């Protein structure tokens, strides 16, 4: 029940998500073992939200999972944390008893790939011809794991001092092009790479007939965009990705619904929710870009409070990815894009901003 | 709940009680049209920019509004943006209300509102069904459940999309919770809204509006609101989101100047709702009047301006 005072529950939820992403981000350079140590998953329940047709959203801990089920089998987008694998499998089995054929990873953070190994082993992919001849039964023993090539590169090369993610959790099918396409359960599925956004290996998964897009952490409803610089993320790439989502989405004739959007974290959404988030992200980026252009220091920019109007909604001041961190990463990127310092004109007037895609680059 | 909200709710109860029938509940079915005398300038011409008088907004809402450029609604993806249910009843509209009944028991399952503005259909469930979970989608109208308190229909709404507290850039968040009170007085209906928004309101916002029951059906076209986005600004860079740098709104003082009001009043906040704020206003500085138009300017009202400020829809 969410009547009345929304403040505390929202903060608790944001904190929980923040922790999940924190663990996920840590897992990007650490491991699922770290995640397990930091979170107790015993009380986590998988909330199954029917989105449309055979597409469902599972909300547990960590990133949201998308399940697409039909006669051909089950396709799973993102697998949350490893200790939740059994709960995720139970949720999938309540939707379909068909084999799990594919897992798609939207990126490489541990809160999105943690269940890869167990869920893959619970499935069977399709293979034939000389593939089966070479590999035997192993060719179909697990569900295939699909991701952009950079996900495999990041997972297979653990950062110094961090445990290795088991090879069984790595992607088995990667792509290095703009998109990967497949037809499954009678519908076209597009896996679209968005470069240098949340990380450098992000993908959107668009179910064309069902008209549902699963975004991974390229869109959330619970916090500011997390730009994982260490793994290739950038604010301009993130805004490009949000605009790419809006290129896909089309609202219904009453300007809501239509294409449904499953976020990386948070509630089920549609185009308008992405517009609000895109607007917020672009406005904050543009403000900081303008401040950098005026020669302001990071401390001055922070003092100007460029996120004040959005902090009560997206800020997690004491948790992971604070407004200050969000400002810092944008400032750094805008500063680098600006190049060497230039003299600033005096008496600058009010300015209406408005940047193009990647305008800060 | 702030004092104003409390008094408003108490008044409603007091007014509703004497007219409560023994058994029957009020039937709101029919066609209703709003009367605009209350807050007319906001509702028909549209609110002026940086007019936040008497609204219990917080600092975050104020910064949001002060950086809001009306050109935002020229973006194709935002041209058909719908007003959320806490705001939509204030606009020009035709309202049709009917009951949806169970075919066997004739119990009221839901009270439905069709709102001509943006062609919105709203469902107020009366069958006691549970509220959707926290992970379900939010909508313009939100998820509403109703109950009777005597002859007064009380409606609780959650799962709202982000919208407006006032359509000059003052936001309402998707965390807002609305309580409504519908009271019928013959062919008049009073609709009172108590809005709680933990993101953008420092205290509950209470508003009301009146409707008159139409004695005849309206032409079909009066129920339509066809909105098809078009490119309004040629060659606008893709992905642009028009906005002002905080503190640099070019029309920041225009409303205060035109109406000779102190800035501390026009910038709103919970303190501006209460009568004692008048004493504060008496001592507060008032910005100079707007300059007279040089020549050929059209007075938009008040102390003179050379060109009207652009307002939101």
XYZ file of C-alpha atoms in Angstrom:
674
model
C 0.000 0.000 0.000
C 1.485 3.334 -0.940
C -0.931 5.855 0.438
C -0.029 8.852 2.470
C 3.529 9.569 3.402
C 5.633 8.547 0.503
C 8.842 10.003 1.813
C 10.221 7.237 3.978
C 9.290 4.305 1.721
C 10.706 6.089 -1.293
C 13.948 6.796 0.503
C 14.197 3.256 1.739
C 13.523 1.975 -1.748
C 16.060 4.328 -3.247
C 18.600 3.299 -0.669
C 17.967 -0.346 -1.365
C 18.359 0.204 -5.079
C 21.401 2.313 -4.466
C 22.945 -0.496 -2.471
C 22.052 -2.935 -5.206
C 23.662 -0.815 -7.874
C 26.597 -0.155 -5.616
C 27.111 -3.831 -5.230
C 26.535 -4.218 -8.920
C 29.065 -1.588 -9.753
C 31.470 -3.060 -7.308
C 30.783 -6.358 -8.921
C 31.814 -4.892 -12.185
C 35.256 -4.904 -10.786
C 34.632 -7.353 -8.031
C 32.479 -10.413 -7.869
C 29.187 -11.900 -6.960
C 30.820 -13.124 -3.772
C 31.183 -9.522 -2.689
C 27.535 -8.977 -3.453
C 26.507 -11.930 -1.357
C 28.531 -10.690 1.575
C 26.970 -7.254 1.456
C 23.330 -8.144 1.033
C 20.961 -10.527 2.692
C 18.665 -11.932 0.027
C 16.626 -14.219 2.279
C 13.670 -11.894 2.455
C 13.745 -10.783 -1.156
C 10.619 -11.661 -3.080
C 10.366 -11.551 -6.837
C 7.464 -9.303 -7.803
C 6.104 -10.470 -11.159
C 4.607 -7.627 -13.216
C 2.841 -8.611 -16.428
C 3.823 -6.055 -19.040
C 2.192 -7.188 -22.270
C 1.575 -10.449 -24.123
C 4.357 -12.835 -23.147
C 6.589 -10.195 -21.568
C 6.962 -9.850 -17.801
C 9.097 -7.796 -15.441
C 10.593 -9.379 -12.322
C 11.561 -7.026 -9.525
C 13.636 -8.501 -6.747
C 17.001 -7.108 -5.702
C 19.516 -5.684 -8.085
C 18.505 -4.903 -11.622
C 15.099 -5.762 -12.982
C 14.745 -8.971 -14.965
C 12.667 -9.209 -18.145
C 11.080 -12.530 -19.093
C 9.690 -13.143 -22.568
C 7.871 -16.457 -22.899
C 6.198 -18.258 -25.783
C 6.067 -21.470 -27.735
C 9.765 -21.379 -28.594
C 10.785 -21.084 -24.978
C 11.905 -18.365 -22.618
C 14.235 -15.432 -23.134
C 15.547 -13.710 -19.999
C 17.049 -10.218 -19.898
C 19.390 -9.776 -16.912
C 19.601 -12.113 -13.958
C 19.983 -9.973 -10.795
C 22.279 -11.375 -8.069
C 23.464 -14.983 -7.928
C 21.757 -15.864 -4.598
C 18.421 -14.976 -6.180
C 18.723 -17.495 -8.988
C 16.347 -20.026 -7.444
C 13.743 -17.364 -6.791
C 14.080 -16.078 -10.336
C 13.762 -19.583 -11.732
C 10.647 -20.163 -9.620
C 9.177 -16.941 -10.953
C 9.986 -17.955 -14.528
C 8.430 -21.360 -13.975
C 5.236 -19.695 -12.750
C 5.091 -17.950 -16.120
C 6.160 -20.767 -18.459
C 7.311 -24.354 -18.323
C 9.124 -24.024 -21.646
C 12.916 -24.244 -21.731
C 14.988 -21.150 -21.080
C 16.742 -20.640 -24.402
C 18.487 -17.288 -24.091
C 19.802 -14.869 -21.510
C 20.597 -11.346 -22.676
C 22.788 -9.138 -20.491
C 22.215 -5.409 -20.859
C 25.626 -4.745 -19.300
C 28.242 -6.266 -17.055
C 27.363 -5.170 -13.511
C 26.970 -7.936 -10.954
C 23.386 -6.999 -10.108
C 22.456 -7.789 -13.714
C 24.577 -10.871 -14.456
C 24.735 -12.589 -11.058
C 22.289 -15.342 -11.940
C 23.776 -16.044 -15.372
C 25.426 -19.287 -14.392
C 22.548 -20.931 -12.526
C 19.825 -19.759 -14.882
C 21.832 -20.681 -17.939
C 22.397 -24.164 -16.537
C 18.662 -24.493 -15.957
C 18.032 -23.894 -19.644
C 18.805 -25.387 -23.025
C 19.727 -23.468 -26.091
C 19.066 -24.575 -29.635
C 21.893 -25.935 -31.727
C 22.349 -28.397 -34.552
C 24.526 -29.454 -37.435
C 28.252 -29.409 -37.001
C 27.975 -27.443 -33.742
C 26.397 -30.423 -32.065
C 28.777 -32.680 -33.885
C 31.771 -30.910 -32.413
C 30.449 -30.330 -28.934
C 28.019 -33.154 -28.433
C 25.415 -32.726 -25.759
C 27.262 -29.726 -24.353
C 26.094 -27.717 -27.345
C 22.583 -27.465 -25.933
C 23.225 -28.110 -22.252
C 22.755 -24.505 -21.197
C 20.919 -21.419 -22.336
C 22.994 -19.115 -24.510
C 24.110 -15.844 -22.936
C 24.061 -12.919 -25.363
C 25.728 -9.559 -24.759
C 27.805 -6.895 -26.405
C 31.421 -7.891 -26.800
C 32.567 -5.347 -24.214
C 30.591 -7.220 -21.561
C 32.634 -10.321 -22.230
C 35.859 -8.327 -22.285
C 35.102 -6.690 -18.942
C 33.926 -9.886 -17.251
C 36.827 -11.970 -18.460
C 39.434 -9.464 -17.336
C 38.872 -8.856 -13.659
C 40.322 -5.689 -12.236
C 43.511 -6.151 -10.227
C 42.830 -7.545 -6.774
C 39.272 -8.523 -7.587
C 37.931 -12.068 -7.889
C 37.249 -13.423 -11.326
C 33.674 -13.860 -12.487
C 33.285 -17.590 -13.295
C 33.548 -18.384 -16.987
C 30.153 -20.107 -16.831
C 28.616 -16.682 -16.211
C 30.271 -15.067 -19.219
C 28.412 -14.352 -22.443
C 28.543 -17.216 -24.895
C 27.412 -15.179 -27.904
C 28.657 -11.638 -28.353
C 28.258 -8.966 -30.972
C 30.488 -6.021 -31.750
C 28.160 -4.265 -34.147
C 25.447 -1.680 -33.510
C 22.772 -4.315 -33.033
C 21.968 -7.979 -32.923
C 18.668 -9.232 -34.244
C 16.750 -12.435 -33.738
C 13.243 -13.788 -34.086
C 11.962 -15.691 -31.084
C 8.459 -16.712 -30.079
C 7.253 -15.285 -33.358
C 8.477 -11.792 -32.711
C 11.431 -9.698 -33.753
C 13.880 -9.012 -30.959
C 16.455 -6.267 -31.406
C 19.435 -5.987 -29.094
C 20.757 -2.484 -29.654
C 24.155 -1.380 -28.397
C 24.438 2.108 -26.899
C 28.103 3.006 -26.708
C 29.713 4.756 -23.744
C 26.575 5.409 -21.735
C 26.180 3.675 -18.356
C 29.205 1.543 -19.321
C 30.752 0.767 -22.700
C 28.772 -2.438 -23.149
C 25.157 -1.373 -22.723
C 22.335 -2.813 -24.789
C 18.619 -2.116 -25.099
C 16.412 -5.101 -25.823
C 13.360 -4.238 -27.932
C 10.506 -6.708 -28.365
C 8.904 -5.303 -31.482
C 5.550 -7.089 -31.585
C 4.932 -6.817 -27.875
C 6.107 -3.206 -28.100
C 8.226 -3.411 -24.965
C 11.788 -2.199 -24.498
C 14.034 -3.403 -21.686
C 16.639 -0.742 -21.027
C 19.005 -2.058 -18.396
C 20.532 0.812 -16.465
C 20.226 3.198 -19.419
C 17.031 4.282 -17.680
C 15.919 3.953 -14.083
C 13.138 5.562 -12.055
C 14.939 5.663 -8.742
C 18.190 7.580 -8.999
C 20.361 9.837 -11.111
C 22.043 8.189 -14.080
C 24.980 6.212 -12.808
C 27.917 6.935 -15.073
C 30.451 4.151 -14.545
C 33.501 5.972 -15.863
C 35.851 3.147 -14.985
C 33.937 0.891 -17.339
C 33.556 3.316 -20.207
C 30.436 5.275 -19.242
C 29.887 8.930 -20.216
C 27.095 11.442 -19.597
C 26.805 12.373 -23.256
C 26.567 8.745 -24.251
C 23.933 8.274 -21.571
C 21.829 11.134 -22.933
C 22.237 9.724 -26.432
C 20.946 6.412 -25.112
C 17.908 8.061 -23.529
C 17.150 9.742 -26.847
C 17.592 6.388 -28.557
C 14.953 4.919 -26.240
C 12.651 7.790 -27.193
C 13.283 7.022 -30.854
C 11.847 3.572 -30.185
C 8.905 4.459 -27.966
C 5.543 5.638 -29.287
C 2.788 6.532 -26.839
C -0.841 5.572 -27.304
C -3.461 8.039 -28.507
C -3.986 9.312 -24.960
C -0.277 9.958 -24.634
C 0.593 7.218 -22.216
C 1.164 3.522 -22.464
C 1.935 2.447 -26.011
C 5.503 1.226 -25.951
C 6.207 0.044 -22.411
C 9.629 0.511 -20.870
C 11.180 -1.872 -18.357
C 13.847 0.119 -16.507
C 17.055 -1.238 -15.056
C 15.739 -0.331 -11.611
C 12.353 0.895 -10.481
C 8.812 0.690 -11.703
C 7.325 -0.122 -15.072
C 7.369 2.963 -17.300
C 6.421 4.367 -20.666
C 7.643 7.054 -23.042
C 6.598 9.974 -20.846
C 8.599 8.659 -17.917
C 11.670 8.451 -20.138
C 11.011 11.993 -21.378
C 11.020 13.316 -17.803
C 14.244 11.474 -17.092
C 15.859 12.587 -20.354
C 14.846 16.174 -19.660
C 16.283 16.039 -16.147
C 19.550 14.508 -17.301
C 19.954 16.915 -20.203
C 19.115 19.972 -18.101
C 21.623 19.064 -15.393
C 24.294 18.310 -18.009
C 23.613 21.604 -19.795
C 23.750 23.626 -16.593
C 27.110 22.194 -15.656
C 28.371 22.641 -19.195
C 27.421 26.309 -19.004
C 29.103 26.698 -15.621
C 32.261 25.092 -16.958
C 32.123 27.447 -19.924
C 32.020 30.355 -17.470
C 35.170 29.092 -15.816
C 33.599 27.949 -12.552
C 35.456 25.493 -10.360
C 33.921 22.217 -9.256
C 33.322 23.688 -5.802
C 31.547 26.676 -7.335
C 29.424 24.417 -9.479
C 28.440 22.331 -6.481
C 27.617 25.487 -4.546
C 25.299 26.541 -7.389
C 23.298 23.364 -6.691
C 22.585 22.338 -10.273
C 20.546 19.334 -9.109
C 18.506 21.067 -6.399
C 15.213 20.712 -8.276
C 15.686 16.998 -8.830
C 17.359 15.922 -5.593
C 14.130 15.154 -3.686
C 13.187 12.766 -6.490
C 16.450 11.164 -7.566
C 18.998 12.101 -4.915
C 20.357 9.536 -2.501
C 22.484 11.885 -0.396
C 23.811 9.250 1.982
C 23.837 6.286 -0.287
C 25.526 5.100 -3.414
C 25.816 7.603 -6.258
C 25.050 10.848 -4.522
C 24.042 14.048 -6.318
C 27.568 15.303 -5.618
C 29.079 12.318 -7.432
C 26.711 12.849 -10.334
C 27.769 16.487 -10.571
C 31.444 15.573 -10.312
C 31.382 13.106 -13.168
C 29.558 15.550 -15.445
C 31.890 18.378 -14.487
C 34.900 16.255 -15.280
C 33.527 15.250 -18.658
C 32.520 18.791 -19.600
C 35.882 20.083 -18.480
C 37.701 17.536 -20.591
C 35.481 18.302 -23.572
C 36.202 21.990 -23.216
C 39.915 21.500 -23.626
C 42.510 24.015 -22.405
C 41.203 26.981 -20.414
C 40.163 30.024 -22.421
C 39.533 33.593 -21.256
C 35.863 34.176 -20.478
C 33.877 37.183 -21.723
C 32.680 39.552 -19.040
C 29.073 40.466 -18.212
C 27.534 37.259 -19.428
C 23.800 37.509 -19.822
C 21.118 35.033 -19.141
C 21.340 32.154 -21.506
C 18.859 29.656 -22.737
C 20.589 26.389 -23.059
C 19.926 23.571 -25.350
C 22.396 21.097 -26.519
C 22.405 18.625 -29.272
C 22.938 14.984 -28.785
C 26.451 14.664 -27.549
C 26.593 18.420 -27.487
C 29.139 18.498 -24.753
C 31.632 16.483 -26.626
C -1.790 18.538 7.189
C -1.544 22.294 7.106
C -4.110 24.498 8.771
C -5.655 25.483 5.450
C -6.121 21.886 4.397
C -7.589 20.995 7.746
C -10.053 23.862 7.697
C -11.105 23.064 4.124
C -11.750 19.427 4.892
C -13.599 20.283 8.092
C -15.774 22.746 6.216
C -16.621 20.151 3.627
C -17.679 17.711 6.270
C -19.790 20.319 7.992
C -21.498 21.289 4.771
C -22.061 17.752 3.621
C -23.532 16.354 6.811
C -26.878 18.187 6.931
C -27.749 17.094 3.404
C -26.930 13.426 3.933
C -29.894 11.235 2.962
C -30.854 8.266 5.076
C -29.716 5.586 2.663
C -29.132 6.694 -0.876
C -25.769 7.952 -2.052
C -25.414 10.871 -4.386
C -25.462 10.116 -8.084
C -23.092 12.294 -10.049
C -24.016 10.799 -13.405
C -24.475 13.280 -16.201
C -22.660 15.950 -18.152
C -20.894 18.639 -16.152
C -19.203 21.856 -17.157
C -16.847 23.904 -15.004
C -17.421 27.433 -13.785
C -14.237 29.443 -14.006
C -14.765 32.318 -11.579
C -12.382 30.791 -9.074
C -8.757 31.529 -10.081
C -9.934 32.600 -13.530
C -6.582 34.086 -14.708
C -4.849 30.779 -14.143
C -7.540 28.659 -15.680
C -8.438 30.370 -18.935
C -5.733 32.844 -20.044
C -3.150 30.677 -18.311
C -0.844 31.487 -15.427
C 1.819 34.118 -15.840
C 5.427 33.104 -15.540
C 6.951 33.216 -12.050
C 3.548 33.492 -10.369
C 3.695 31.048 -7.488
C 1.511 33.111 -5.130
C -0.007 31.174 -2.290
C 1.301 27.786 -3.322
C 3.043 25.684 -0.653
C 6.008 24.783 -2.851
C 9.510 23.961 -1.646
C 12.878 25.176 -2.937
C 13.198 22.289 -5.374
C 9.886 23.110 -7.035
C 10.835 26.770 -7.241
C 14.133 26.032 -8.975
C 12.400 23.626 -11.346
C 9.913 26.332 -12.322
C 12.446 29.119 -12.544
C 14.474 27.159 -15.052
C 11.422 26.035 -17.023
C 11.328 27.536 -20.480
C 7.855 27.500 -22.085
C 9.573 26.495 -25.288
C 9.784 23.041 -23.720
C 6.246 22.348 -24.850
C 7.215 22.993 -28.453
C 9.196 19.765 -28.406
C 7.170 17.240 -30.406
C 7.411 14.663 -27.645
C 5.951 17.135 -25.129
C 3.260 18.864 -27.196
C 0.548 16.396 -26.273
C 1.559 16.111 -22.657
C -1.595 15.458 -20.641
C -2.512 17.289 -17.438
C -2.543 14.921 -14.483
C -5.797 14.346 -12.597
C -4.902 16.724 -9.738
C -4.666 19.523 -12.324
C -6.859 18.613 -15.285
C -10.178 19.565 -13.617
C -9.048 23.199 -13.541
C -8.891 23.563 -17.285
C -11.483 24.096 -19.969
C -13.253 20.795 -20.225
C -16.457 18.870 -20.508
C -16.959 16.138 -17.963
C -19.190 13.120 -18.334
C -19.760 10.940 -15.258
C -21.419 7.563 -15.205
C -21.535 4.459 -13.083
C -20.333 1.043 -14.077
C -22.475 -1.580 -12.396
C -22.163 -5.294 -11.896
C -24.632 -6.920 -14.298
C -25.906 -9.399 -11.730
C -25.802 -7.594 -8.402
C -26.120 -4.019 -9.727
C -23.455 -2.994 -7.227
C -21.384 -0.033 -8.355
C -18.037 -1.365 -9.560
C -16.654 1.995 -10.578
C -17.519 5.624 -11.182
C -16.140 6.738 -14.526
C -15.131 10.209 -15.636
C -14.612 11.054 -19.277
C -12.697 14.328 -19.514
C -12.727 15.969 -22.909
C -9.351 17.623 -22.426
C -6.817 15.152 -23.802
C -9.679 12.610 -24.075
C -8.930 11.076 -20.711
C -11.061 8.369 -19.142
C -10.713 8.035 -15.419
C -11.883 5.081 -13.348
C -12.681 5.417 -9.658
C -13.033 1.901 -8.314
C -15.773 1.460 -5.732
C -15.474 -2.299 -5.268
C -12.734 -2.312 -2.680
C -10.076 -3.768 -4.920
C -6.473 -3.458 -3.718
C -4.147 -0.801 -4.967
C -1.527 -1.876 -7.563
C 1.944 -2.681 -6.323
C 4.825 -0.217 -6.258
C 6.310 -1.575 -9.477
C 3.237 -0.990 -11.647
C 3.133 1.789 -14.223
C 1.944 5.286 -13.362
C -0.628 7.105 -15.476
C -1.917 10.641 -16.006
C -5.105 9.889 -14.116
C -3.493 7.564 -11.585
C -5.167 4.697 -9.761
C -8.245 5.810 -7.841
C -10.473 4.191 -5.254
C -13.592 5.787 -3.837
C -15.682 5.557 -0.713
C -18.760 7.300 0.615
C -18.700 9.504 3.639
C -22.367 10.276 3.946
C -23.344 11.832 0.654
C -19.808 12.888 -0.156
C -17.642 10.832 -2.481
C -14.056 10.633 -1.223
C -11.424 9.450 -3.697
C -7.821 8.453 -3.036
C -5.404 8.459 -5.972
C -1.828 7.223 -6.324
C 0.332 5.972 -9.242
C 0.315 9.380 -10.907
C 2.742 10.534 -13.516
C 4.816 13.655 -13.050
C 2.708 16.690 -13.922
C 1.993 20.271 -12.947
C 0.959 21.999 -9.770
C 0.635 25.024 -12.011
C 1.276 24.995 -15.731
C 3.917 27.697 -15.659
C 6.559 25.165 -14.745
C 5.667 24.287 -11.160
C 6.011 20.518 -11.013
C 4.092 17.788 -9.279
C 6.049 14.572 -8.835
C 5.038 11.006 -9.553
C 5.157 10.382 -5.793
C 2.119 12.587 -5.176
C -1.015 11.387 -3.416
C -4.370 13.042 -4.015
C -7.532 12.987 -1.912
C -10.687 14.388 -3.526
C -14.080 15.298 -2.140
C -17.052 15.400 -4.525
C -20.233 16.994 -3.177
C -23.417 17.484 -5.196
C -25.834 20.335 -4.553
C -28.673 19.782 -7.003
C -27.232 20.785 -10.340
C -24.013 22.058 -8.787
C -20.992 19.974 -7.876
C -18.069 21.039 -5.741
C -14.772 19.256 -6.251
C -12.074 19.770 -3.640
C -8.551 18.412 -4.034
C -5.987 17.885 -1.285
C -2.610 17.145 -2.824
C 0.352 15.809 -0.881
C 3.639 15.685 -2.740
C 6.703 14.773 -0.675
C 8.972 15.846 -3.521
C 7.741 19.333 -4.423
C 5.250 20.522 -1.778
C 6.184 21.638 1.731
C 2.545 21.386 2.893
C -0.631 19.937 1.369
C -2.133 21.970 -1.441
C -5.912 22.449 -1.285
C -7.859 23.606 -4.327
C -11.500 23.520 -5.298
C -13.613 24.047 -8.372
C -17.305 24.041 -9.144
C -19.251 22.395 -11.937
C -22.766 22.885 -13.281
C -24.805 19.995 -14.640
C -25.664 20.404 -18.293
C -29.331 19.938 -19.131
C -28.565 18.593 -22.578
C -26.000 16.438 -24.308
C -23.165 18.223 -26.070
C -22.125 17.913 -29.690
C -19.757 15.023 -30.336
C -16.859 17.244 -31.302
C -16.913 19.021 -27.967
C -15.721 15.770 -26.439
C -12.659 15.446 -28.624
C -9.114 16.702 -28.138
C -7.055 15.639 -31.086
C -3.374 16.303 -30.533
C -0.874 15.467 -33.234
C 2.698 16.570 -32.593
C 4.369 18.635 -35.279
C 7.741 20.297 -35.682
C 7.202 23.814 -34.347
C 10.815 24.984 -34.286
C 12.648 24.328 -37.523
C 16.203 23.039 -37.402
C 16.180 22.515 -33.674
C 19.055 20.237 -32.747
C 17.905 16.760 -31.867
C 17.804 16.130 -28.162
C 17.593 19.809 -27.187
C 15.695 20.529 -23.975
C 15.058 24.277 -23.632
C 15.687 25.551 -20.106
C 17.071 28.567 -18.289
C 20.064 28.583 -16.017
C 18.742 28.715 -12.424
C 18.436 32.290 -11.266
C 18.531 33.694 -14.791
C 14.915 33.493 -15.866
C 14.472 36.441 -18.263
C 10.942 37.133 -16.980
C 11.760 36.560 -13.334
C 10.291 39.847 -12.054
C 7.715 40.598 -14.765
C 4.685 39.309 -12.866
C 5.738 41.067 -9.672
C 6.386 44.298 -11.554
C 3.117 44.216 -13.454
C 1.024 43.618 -10.371
C 3.245 45.583 -7.955
C 3.843 42.679 -5.628
C 6.924 41.866 -3.550
C 9.071 39.073 -4.917
C 8.881 37.149 -1.634
C 5.158 36.805 -2.283
C 5.213 35.801 -5.928
C 7.856 33.142 -5.287
C 5.375 31.219 -3.131
C 6.053 28.838 -0.297
C 3.847 27.590 2.535
C 4.101 30.839 4.485
C 2.437 32.727 1.617
C -0.794 30.730 2.119
C -1.644 32.207 5.493
C -3.302 35.514 6.391
C -0.427 36.637 8.619
C 1.784 36.814 5.545
C 0.003 40.059 4.665
C 1.950 41.748 7.423
C 5.184 40.492 5.917
C 4.135 41.777 2.516
C 3.497 45.244 3.910
C 7.167 45.619 4.759
C 8.639 43.854 1.740
C 10.139 45.825 -1.148
C 8.198 45.967 -4.404
C 10.100 45.973 -7.675
C 9.663 49.007 -9.949
C 6.778 48.967 -12.430
C 7.325 47.711 -15.916
C 8.377 50.397 -18.395
C 5.693 51.844 -20.630
C 5.675 50.574 -24.209
C 7.658 52.781 -26.569
C 5.046 52.880 -29.312
C 2.416 50.692 -30.804
C 2.660 48.206 -28.005
C -0.413 46.302 -26.957
C -1.267 46.411 -23.309
C -1.705 42.938 -22.008
C -3.061 44.331 -18.780
C -1.780 45.875 -15.586
C 0.811 48.553 -15.505
C 1.880 48.172 -19.083
C 4.168 45.927 -20.971
C 5.516 46.049 -24.461
C 5.073 42.416 -25.201
C 3.234 39.656 -23.439
C 5.291 37.004 -21.776
C 4.976 33.577 -23.215
C 2.960 31.331 -21.032
C 2.525 27.637 -20.839
C -0.544 26.016 -22.231
